[in-house]
PDB file of C-alpha atoms and ligand atoms in Angstrom:
ATOM      1  CA  MET A   1      -2.601 240.033  11.259  1.00  0.00           C
ATOM      2  CA  ILE A   2      -4.366 242.890  10.032  1.00  0.00           C
ATOM      3  CA  ARG A   3      -1.633 245.743   9.250  1.00  0.00           C
ATOM      4  CA  ILE A   4      -1.958 249.493   8.628  1.00  0.00           C
ATOM      5  CA  ALA A   5       1.215 250.311   5.826  1.00  0.00           C
ATOM      6  CA  PRO A   6       1.397 254.678   5.548  1.00  0.00           C
ATOM      7  CA  SER A   7       2.601 255.555   2.894  1.00  0.00           C
ATOM      8  CA  ILE A   8       4.849 258.041   2.834  1.00  0.00           C
ATOM      9  CA  LEU A   9       3.925 259.750  -0.570  1.00  0.00           C
ATOM     10  CA  ALA A  10       1.204 261.728   1.122  1.00  0.00           C
ATOM     11  CA  ALA A  11       3.800 262.363   3.907  1.00  0.00           C
ATOM     12  CA  ASP A  12       5.862 265.272   4.375  1.00  0.00           C
ATOM     13  CA  PHE A  13       9.085 265.031   2.541  1.00  0.00           C
ATOM     14  CA  GLY A  14      10.580 267.699   4.190  1.00  0.00           C
ATOM     15  CA  ASP A  15      10.098 266.089   7.597  1.00  0.00           C
ATOM     16  CA  LEU A  16       9.856 262.237   6.629  1.00  0.00           C
ATOM     17  CA  ALA A  17      11.333 261.372   9.949  1.00  0.00           C
ATOM     18  CA  GLY A  18       9.074 263.560  11.419  1.00  0.00           C
ATOM     19  CA  ALA A  19       6.040 262.411  10.292  1.00  0.00           C
ATOM     20  CA  VAL A  20       7.494 258.381  10.556  1.00  0.00           C
ATOM     21  CA  ALA A  21       7.275 259.468  14.175  1.00  0.00           C
ATOM     22  CA  LYS A  22       3.897 260.450  14.279  1.00  0.00           C
ATOM     23  CA  VAL A  23       2.654 256.645  13.810  1.00  0.00           C
ATOM     24  CA  SER A  24       5.721 254.944  14.321  1.00  0.00           C
ATOM     25  CA  SER A  25       3.717 254.339  17.537  1.00  0.00           C
ATOM     26  CA  GLU A  26       0.775 252.312  16.013  1.00  0.00           C
ATOM     27  CA  VAL A  27       2.324 250.662  13.151  1.00  0.00           C
ATOM     28  CA  ASP A  28       5.138 248.141  12.392  1.00  0.00           C
ATOM     29  CA  TRP A  29       5.061 248.563   8.443  1.00  0.00           C
ATOM     30  CA  LEU A  30       5.854 251.611   6.665  1.00  0.00           C
ATOM     31  CA  HIS A  31       4.807 251.664   2.932  1.00  0.00           C
ATOM     32  CA  VAL A  32       8.228 253.488   0.395  1.00  0.00           C
ATOM     33  CA  ASP A  33       5.970 254.018  -2.999  1.00  0.00           C
ATOM     34  CA  VAL A  34       9.120 254.053  -5.400  1.00  0.00           C
ATOM     35  CA  MET A  35       8.689 255.658  -8.845  1.00  0.00           C
ATOM     36  CA  ASP A  36      11.088 256.178 -11.800  1.00  0.00           C
ATOM     37  CA  GLY A  37       9.038 259.271 -14.107  1.00  0.00           C
ATOM     38  CA  HIS A  38       8.701 255.917 -16.550  1.00  0.00           C
ATOM     39  CA  PHE A  39       6.566 253.255 -15.436  1.00  0.00           C
ATOM     40  CA  VAL A  40       4.640 255.838 -13.754  1.00  0.00           C
ATOM     41  CA  PRO A  41       4.523 259.885 -14.707  1.00  0.00           C
ATOM     42  CA  ASN A  42       5.479 260.427 -11.586  1.00  0.00           C
ATOM     43  CA  LEU A  43       9.490 260.790 -10.067  1.00  0.00           C
ATOM     44  CA  THR A  44       9.878 259.904  -5.931  1.00  0.00           C
ATOM     45  CA  VAL A  45      12.651 258.566  -3.800  1.00  0.00           C
ATOM     46  CA  GLY A  46      15.021 255.610  -4.154  1.00  0.00           C
ATOM     47  CA  PRO A  47      17.646 253.888  -1.660  1.00  0.00           C
ATOM     48  CA  PRO A  48      19.444 256.896  -0.477  1.00  0.00           C
ATOM     49  CA  VAL A  49      15.907 258.164   1.120  1.00  0.00           C
ATOM     50  CA  VAL A  50      15.013 254.728   2.362  1.00  0.00           C
ATOM     51  CA  ALA A  51      19.164 254.199   3.719  1.00  0.00           C
ATOM     52  CA  SER A  52      17.601 258.077   5.841  1.00  0.00           C
ATOM     53  CA  LEU A  53      14.287 256.240   6.646  1.00  0.00           C
ATOM     54  CA  ARG A  54      16.389 253.255   8.269  1.00  0.00           C
ATOM     55  CA  MET A  55      18.643 255.293  10.393  1.00  0.00           C
ATOM     56  CA  HIS A  56      15.340 257.104  11.354  1.00  0.00           C
ATOM     57  CA  SER A  57      12.806 254.153  12.224  1.00  0.00           C
ATOM     58  CA  ASP A  58      13.131 250.155  12.497  1.00  0.00           C
ATOM     59  CA  LEU A  59      10.128 249.921  11.499  1.00  0.00           C
ATOM     60  CA  TYR A  60       9.472 247.424   8.109  1.00  0.00           C
ATOM     61  CA  LEU A  61      10.696 249.054   4.820  1.00  0.00           C
ATOM     62  CA  ASP A  62       7.938 248.391   2.390  1.00  0.00           C
ATOM     63  CA  CYS A  63       9.118 249.177  -0.559  1.00  0.00           C
ATOM     64  CA  HIS A  64       6.853 249.289  -3.563  1.00  0.00           C
ATOM     65  CA  LEU A  65       8.859 249.783  -7.040  1.00  0.00           C
ATOM     66  CA  MET A  66       7.380 251.601  -9.565  1.00  0.00           C
ATOM     67  CA  VAL A  67       9.945 250.914 -11.984  1.00  0.00           C
ATOM     68  CA  SER A  68      10.668 249.986 -15.301  1.00  0.00           C
ATOM     69  CA  ASN A  69      13.862 248.030 -13.953  1.00  0.00           C
ATOM     70  CA  PRO A  70      13.083 247.048 -10.724  1.00  0.00           C
ATOM     71  CA  GLY A  71      16.054 244.555 -11.612  1.00  0.00           C
ATOM     72  CA  ASP A  72      18.473 247.386 -11.354  1.00  0.00           C
ATOM     73  CA  LEU A  73      17.789 248.379  -7.780  1.00  0.00           C
ATOM     74  CA  LEU A  74      16.674 245.429  -5.543  1.00  0.00           C
ATOM     75  CA  GLU A  75      20.472 245.428  -4.738  1.00  0.00           C
ATOM     76  CA  ALA A  76      20.712 248.395  -3.361  1.00  0.00           C
ATOM     77  CA  PHE A  77      17.342 249.269  -1.905  1.00  0.00           C
ATOM     78  CA  ARG A  78      18.900 245.562   0.156  1.00  0.00           C
ATOM     79  CA  ARG A  79      22.150 247.361   0.795  1.00  0.00           C
ATOM     80  CA  SER A  80      20.118 250.748   2.402  1.00  0.00           C
ATOM     81  CA  GLY A  81      17.761 248.526   5.362  1.00  0.00           C
ATOM     82  CA  ALA A  82      14.409 247.796   2.638  1.00  0.00           C
ATOM     83  CA  ASN A  83      12.626 244.620   3.939  1.00  0.00           C
ATOM     84  CA  GLY A  84      10.611 244.121   1.014  1.00  0.00           C
ATOM     85  CA  CYS A  85      10.531 244.670  -2.798  1.00  0.00           C
ATOM     86  CA  SER A  86       7.586 244.223  -4.589  1.00  0.00           C
ATOM     87  CA  VAL A  87       8.305 244.875  -8.685  1.00  0.00           C
ATOM     88  CA  HIS A  88       5.123 244.884 -11.191  1.00  0.00           C
ATOM     89  CA  VAL A  89       4.336 241.765 -13.226  1.00  0.00           C
ATOM     90  CA  GLU A  90       3.626 244.256 -15.575  1.00  0.00           C
ATOM     91  CA  VAL A  91       7.750 244.798 -16.183  1.00  0.00           C
ATOM     92  CA  GLY A  92       7.957 240.763 -16.745  1.00  0.00           C
ATOM     93  CA  ASP A  93      11.095 239.312 -16.273  1.00  0.00           C
ATOM     94  CA  THR A  94       8.963 238.352 -12.331  1.00  0.00           C
ATOM     95  CA  LYS A  95      10.339 234.512 -12.173  1.00  0.00           C
ATOM     96  CA  GLU A  96      13.804 236.118 -12.782  1.00  0.00           C
ATOM     97  CA  LEU A  97      13.229 239.718 -10.686  1.00  0.00           C
ATOM     98  CA  LEU A  98      11.401 237.031  -7.116  1.00  0.00           C
ATOM     99  CA  VAL A  99      14.628 234.393  -6.852  1.00  0.00           C
ATOM    100  CA  GLU A 100      16.268 237.443  -7.671  1.00  0.00           C
ATOM    101  CA  ALA A 101      14.922 239.703  -4.502  1.00  0.00           C
ATOM    102  CA  ARG A 102      14.887 236.352  -2.047  1.00  0.00           C
ATOM    103  CA  ARG A 103      18.387 235.837  -2.394  1.00  0.00           C
ATOM    104  CA  LEU A 104      19.404 239.135  -1.636  1.00  0.00           C
ATOM    105  CA  GLY A 105      17.611 238.516   1.368  1.00  0.00           C
ATOM    106  CA  LEU A 106      14.553 240.616   0.287  1.00  0.00           C
ATOM    107  CA  ARG A 107      10.745 239.684   1.350  1.00  0.00           C
ATOM    108  CA  PRO A 108       9.705 239.551  -2.202  1.00  0.00           C
ATOM    109  CA  GLY A 109       6.188 241.374  -3.810  1.00  0.00           C
ATOM    110  CA  LEU A 110       4.361 241.519  -6.540  1.00  0.00           C
ATOM    111  CA  ALA A 111       2.393 244.296  -7.633  1.00  0.00           C
ATOM    112  CA  LEU A 112      -0.582 243.928  -9.702  1.00  0.00           C
ATOM    113  CA  ASN A 113      -2.762 247.012 -11.930  1.00  0.00           C
ATOM    114  CA  PRO A 114      -5.929 247.472 -11.650  1.00  0.00           C
ATOM    115  CA  ASP A 115      -6.890 245.976 -14.848  1.00  0.00           C
ATOM    116  CA  THR A 116      -4.280 243.428 -15.033  1.00  0.00           C
ATOM    117  CA  PRO A 117      -5.910 240.123 -14.171  1.00  0.00           C
ATOM    118  CA  LEU A 118      -4.800 237.774 -11.135  1.00  0.00           C
ATOM    119  CA  GLU A 119      -3.893 234.937 -13.817  1.00  0.00           C
ATOM    120  CA  ALA A 120      -0.744 237.168 -14.385  1.00  0.00           C
ATOM    121  CA  VAL A 121       0.545 236.511 -10.675  1.00  0.00           C
ATOM    122  CA  MET A 122      -0.699 232.936 -10.649  1.00  0.00           C
ATOM    123  CA  PRO A 123       2.681 231.159 -11.248  1.00  0.00           C
ATOM    124  CA  TYR A 124       4.326 233.220  -9.367  1.00  0.00           C
ATOM    125  CA  LEU A 125       2.687 232.900  -5.633  1.00  0.00           C
ATOM    126  CA  GLU A 126       4.393 230.288  -3.823  1.00  0.00           C
ATOM    127  CA  MET A 127       7.546 232.986  -5.034  1.00  0.00           C
ATOM    128  CA  LEU A 128       5.715 235.820  -3.004  1.00  0.00           C
ATOM    129  CA  ASP A 129       5.873 236.704   0.477  1.00  0.00           C
ATOM    130  CA  VAL A 130       3.477 239.767  -0.489  1.00  0.00           C
ATOM    131  CA  LEU A 131       0.809 240.683  -3.125  1.00  0.00           C
ATOM    132  CA  VAL A 132       0.108 243.716  -3.821  1.00  0.00           C
ATOM    133  CA  VAL A 133      -3.486 244.433  -5.448  1.00  0.00           C
ATOM    134  CA  MET A 134      -3.253 248.474  -6.791  1.00  0.00           C
ATOM    135  CA  THR A 135      -7.292 249.798  -5.918  1.00  0.00           C
ATOM    136  CA  VAL A 136      -6.058 252.810  -7.675  1.00  0.00           C
ATOM    137  CA  VAL A 137      -4.041 253.157 -10.994  1.00  0.00           C
ATOM    138  CA  PRO A 138      -0.505 254.165  -9.525  1.00  0.00           C
ATOM    139  CA  GLY A 139       1.436 256.589  -9.807  1.00  0.00           C
ATOM    140  CA  PHE A 140      -0.622 259.250  -7.464  1.00  0.00           C
ATOM    141  CA  GLY A 141      -1.787 259.537  -4.113  1.00  0.00           C
ATOM    142  CA  GLY A 142      -5.176 261.231  -3.268  1.00  0.00           C
ATOM    143  CA  GLN A 143      -6.339 258.813  -5.785  1.00  0.00           C
ATOM    144  CA  GLU A 144     -10.048 257.492  -5.542  1.00  0.00           C
ATOM    145  CA  PHE A 145     -10.077 253.616  -4.336  1.00  0.00           C
ATOM    146  CA  MET A 146     -11.403 251.171  -7.394  1.00  0.00           C
ATOM    147  CA  PRO A 147     -13.664 248.517  -5.825  1.00  0.00           C
ATOM    148  CA  ALA A 148     -13.103 245.990  -8.336  1.00  0.00           C
ATOM    149  CA  PRO A 149      -9.610 244.691  -7.840  1.00  0.00           C
ATOM    150  CA  LEU A 150     -11.462 243.359  -4.400  1.00  0.00           C
ATOM    151  CA  GLU A 151     -12.304 240.491  -6.301  1.00  0.00           C
ATOM    152  CA  LYS A 152      -8.301 239.766  -6.961  1.00  0.00           C
ATOM    153  CA  VAL A 153      -8.041 240.077  -3.567  1.00  0.00           C
ATOM    154  CA  ARG A 154     -10.529 237.675  -2.564  1.00  0.00           C
ATOM    155  CA  LEU A 155      -9.546 234.723  -5.030  1.00  0.00           C
ATOM    156  CA  ALA A 156      -5.233 235.460  -4.360  1.00  0.00           C
ATOM    157  CA  ARG A 157      -6.886 234.949  -0.983  1.00  0.00           C
ATOM    158  CA  THR A 158      -8.714 231.128  -1.913  1.00  0.00           C
ATOM    159  CA  LEU A 159      -5.792 230.208  -3.843  1.00  0.00           C
ATOM    160  CA  ALA A 160      -3.347 230.894  -0.954  1.00  0.00           C
ATOM    161  CA  GLY A 161      -5.378 229.344   1.457  1.00  0.00           C
ATOM    162  CA  GLU A 162      -6.013 226.160  -1.530  1.00  0.00           C
ATOM    163  CA  ARG A 163      -2.485 225.698  -1.238  1.00  0.00           C
ATOM    164  CA  GLY A 164      -1.288 226.401   2.142  1.00  0.00           C
ATOM    165  CA  LEU A 165       0.416 229.890   1.372  1.00  0.00           C
ATOM    166  CA  SER A 166       0.852 232.370   4.234  1.00  0.00           C
ATOM    167  CA  LEU A 167       0.463 235.268   1.859  1.00  0.00           C
ATOM    168  CA  ASP A 168       0.648 238.702   2.808  1.00  0.00           C
ATOM    169  CA  ILE A 169      -2.355 240.052   0.541  1.00  0.00           C
ATOM    170  CA  GLU A 170      -2.209 243.796   0.387  1.00  0.00           C
ATOM    171  CA  VAL A 171      -4.212 246.849  -1.543  1.00  0.00           C
ATOM    172  CA  ASP A 172      -3.274 249.996  -2.255  1.00  0.00           C
ATOM    173  CA  GLY A 173      -4.568 253.102  -3.547  1.00  0.00           C
ATOM    174  CA  GLY A 174      -7.766 255.542  -2.171  1.00  0.00           C
ATOM    175  CA  ILE A 175      -7.617 253.351   1.289  1.00  0.00           C
ATOM    176  CA  ASP A 176      -9.088 254.724   4.544  1.00  0.00           C
ATOM    177  CA  GLU A 177     -11.471 252.932   7.524  1.00  0.00           C
ATOM    178  CA  GLU A 178     -14.510 252.145   5.550  1.00  0.00           C
ATOM    179  CA  ASN A 179     -12.885 251.098   2.093  1.00  0.00           C
ATOM    180  CA  GLY A 180     -10.802 249.196   4.502  1.00  0.00           C
ATOM    181  CA  ILE A 181     -12.943 246.875   6.268  1.00  0.00           C
ATOM    182  CA  SER A 182     -14.460 245.903   2.498  1.00  0.00           C
ATOM    183  CA  SER A 183     -10.517 245.408   1.653  1.00  0.00           C
ATOM    184  CA  VAL A 184      -9.820 242.317   4.901  1.00  0.00           C
ATOM    185  CA  LEU A 185     -13.440 240.995   4.859  1.00  0.00           C
ATOM    186  CA  ALA A 186     -12.345 240.358   0.934  1.00  0.00           C
ATOM    187  CA  GLY A 187      -8.667 238.596   2.623  1.00  0.00           C
ATOM    188  CA  ALA A 188      -6.346 241.666   2.501  1.00  0.00           C
ATOM    189  CA  ASN A 189      -4.329 242.221   5.792  1.00  0.00           C
ATOM    190  CA  VAL A 190      -1.803 244.536   4.676  1.00  0.00           C
ATOM    191  CA  LEU A 191      -4.029 247.996   4.412  1.00  0.00           C
ATOM    192  CA  VAL A 192      -0.973 250.872   2.414  1.00  0.00           C
ATOM    193  CA  ALA A 193      -2.843 254.360   3.473  1.00  0.00           C
ATOM    194  CA  GLY A 194      -1.708 257.644   1.890  1.00  0.00           C
ATOM    195  CA  THR A 195      -3.841 260.572   2.495  1.00  0.00           C
ATOM    196  CA  ALA A 196      -6.036 259.136   5.056  1.00  0.00           C
ATOM    197  CA  VAL A 197      -3.095 259.003   7.359  1.00  0.00           C
ATOM    198  CA  PHE A 198      -0.898 261.670   6.673  1.00  0.00           C
ATOM    199  CA  ARG A 199      -3.346 264.741   5.309  1.00  0.00           C
ATOM    200  CA  ALA A 200      -5.921 262.944   8.348  1.00  0.00           C
ATOM    201  CA  PRO A 201      -5.635 266.009  11.527  1.00  0.00           C
ATOM    202  CA  SER A 202      -4.371 263.720  13.720  1.00  0.00           C
ATOM    203  CA  PRO A 203      -2.246 261.058  11.483  1.00  0.00           C
ATOM    204  CA  VAL A 204      -1.847 258.722  14.989  1.00  0.00           C
ATOM    205  CA  ALA A 205      -5.858 258.815  15.175  1.00  0.00           C
ATOM    206  CA  ALA A 206      -6.419 257.694  11.745  1.00  0.00           C
ATOM    207  CA  VAL A 207      -4.255 254.677  12.113  1.00  0.00           C
ATOM    208  CA  ARG A 208      -5.672 253.691  14.825  1.00  0.00           C
ATOM    209  CA  ALA A 209      -9.161 254.076  14.274  1.00  0.00           C
ATOM    210  CA  MET A 210      -8.267 252.002  10.434  1.00  0.00           C
ATOM    211  CA  LYS A 211      -6.513 249.068  11.978  1.00  0.00           C
ATOM    212  CA  ASP A 212      -9.287 249.069  14.883  1.00  0.00           C
ATOM    213  CA  ALA A 213     -12.534 249.425  12.300  1.00  0.00           C
ATOM    214  CA  ALA A 214     -10.725 246.081  10.150  1.00  0.00           C
ATOM    215  CA  LEU A 215     -10.012 243.912  13.233  1.00  0.00           C
ATOM    216  CA  GLN A 216     -13.821 244.497  14.284  1.00  0.00           C
ATOM    217  CA  ALA A 217     -14.489 243.654  10.589  1.00  0.00           C
ATOM    218  CA  VAL A 218     -13.004 240.570  10.652  1.00  0.00           C
ATOM    219  CA  HIS A 219     -13.556 239.580  14.839  1.00  0.00           C
ATOM    220  CA  LYS A 220     -17.908 240.260  14.240  1.00  0.00           C
ATOM    221  CA  PRO A 221     -18.762 237.026  12.841  1.00  0.00           C
ATOM    222  CA  THR A 222     -17.375 234.893  15.728  1.00  0.00           C
ATOM    223  CA  VAL A 223     -19.164 237.670  17.977  1.00  0.00           C
ATOM    224  CA  GLN A 224     -22.170 237.034  16.143  1.00  0.00           C
ATOM    225  CA  ALA A 225     -21.693 233.337  16.197  1.00  0.00           C
ATOM    226  CA  ALA A 226     -21.163 232.827  19.791  1.00  0.00           C
ATOM    227  CA  ASP A 227     -24.159 235.314  19.739  1.00  0.00           C
ATOM    228  CA  GLN A 228     -26.371 232.946  18.203  1.00  0.00           C
ATOM    229  CA  GLU A 229     -25.578 229.517  20.534  1.00  0.00           C
TER     230      GLU A 229
HETATM  231  C1  DX5 B 301       0.534 254.847  -5.503  1.00  0.00           C
HETATM  232  C2  DX5 B 301       0.713 254.464  -4.553  1.00  0.00           C
HETATM  233  C3  DX5 B 301       0.096 254.092  -3.256  1.00  0.00           C
HETATM  234  C4  DX5 B 301      -0.493 256.041  -3.238  1.00  0.00           C
HETATM  235  C5  DX5 B 301      -1.227 255.158  -1.125  1.00  0.00           C
HETATM  236  O1  DX5 B 301       0.701 254.825  -7.103  1.00  0.00           O
HETATM  237  O2  DX5 B 301       0.756 253.190  -4.331  1.00  0.00           O
HETATM  238  O3  DX5 B 301       0.663 253.506  -1.588  1.00  0.00           O
HETATM  239  O4  DX5 B 301       0.876 256.461  -2.560  1.00  0.00           O
HETATM  240  O5  DX5 B 301      -1.549 257.194  -1.483  1.00  0.00           O
HETATM  241  P1  DX5 B 301      -3.219 257.471  -0.926  1.00  0.00           P
HETATM  242  O6  DX5 B 301      -3.639 256.188   0.084  1.00  0.00           O
HETATM  243  O7  DX5 B 301      -2.945 258.623  -0.963  1.00  0.00           O
HETATM  244  O8  DX5 B 301      -4.112 256.068  -2.103  1.00  0.00           O
HETATM  245 ZN1   ZN B 302       2.410 252.298  -3.397  1.00  0.00          ZN
END
């Protein structure tokens, strides 16, 4: 199932509920970028904001923890209403963090930076619900999409298929309608988009266009095949 997950990082933090309301008719996930000013050189939001978002929306809250000590925060995120928490494999203690996230009732996810090889997460694929393949260096929205990580998406989707895993594979960073197509063709099924959605003249139209383009791309081969029969 192809999903668009708007990233609130590009939304108006002075009116988050209003920003979410603009797109909630077209999406069922919301991507919450959590930054601690240490793992990444930027500082954003934490459990209190997730709790407020939860009061205004029943969307799936896909929290991306760009923090050095995610283990200290998982329970607070769960209590605040987060549905999934993705931690960065670069922080270490991966197995303990994934076990704890699952124990708390969160959908566990692993994120990997553009220069982190897929081998770093392979031992943990069976423990995951979400794999976040970063297509920018984490820390800021509005950056240029990096296509090279799509090779990791391709390999991860192949491995998930071989191992019979129903893994959500998410691309995150610089995603727009065009590279969203190459991302789903590589095997991603969740497209995180901040700038392309919340900085668009009409966020809901941007989400609709991105979703339609991605769906068409993944279903087109069958149409071509049918035409050739
Ligand atoms: C970057 C974040 C991304 C990013 C997405 O560290 O993880 O979610 O904010 O925003 P855009 O789509 O603007 O790159
Ligand atoms: Zn993110």
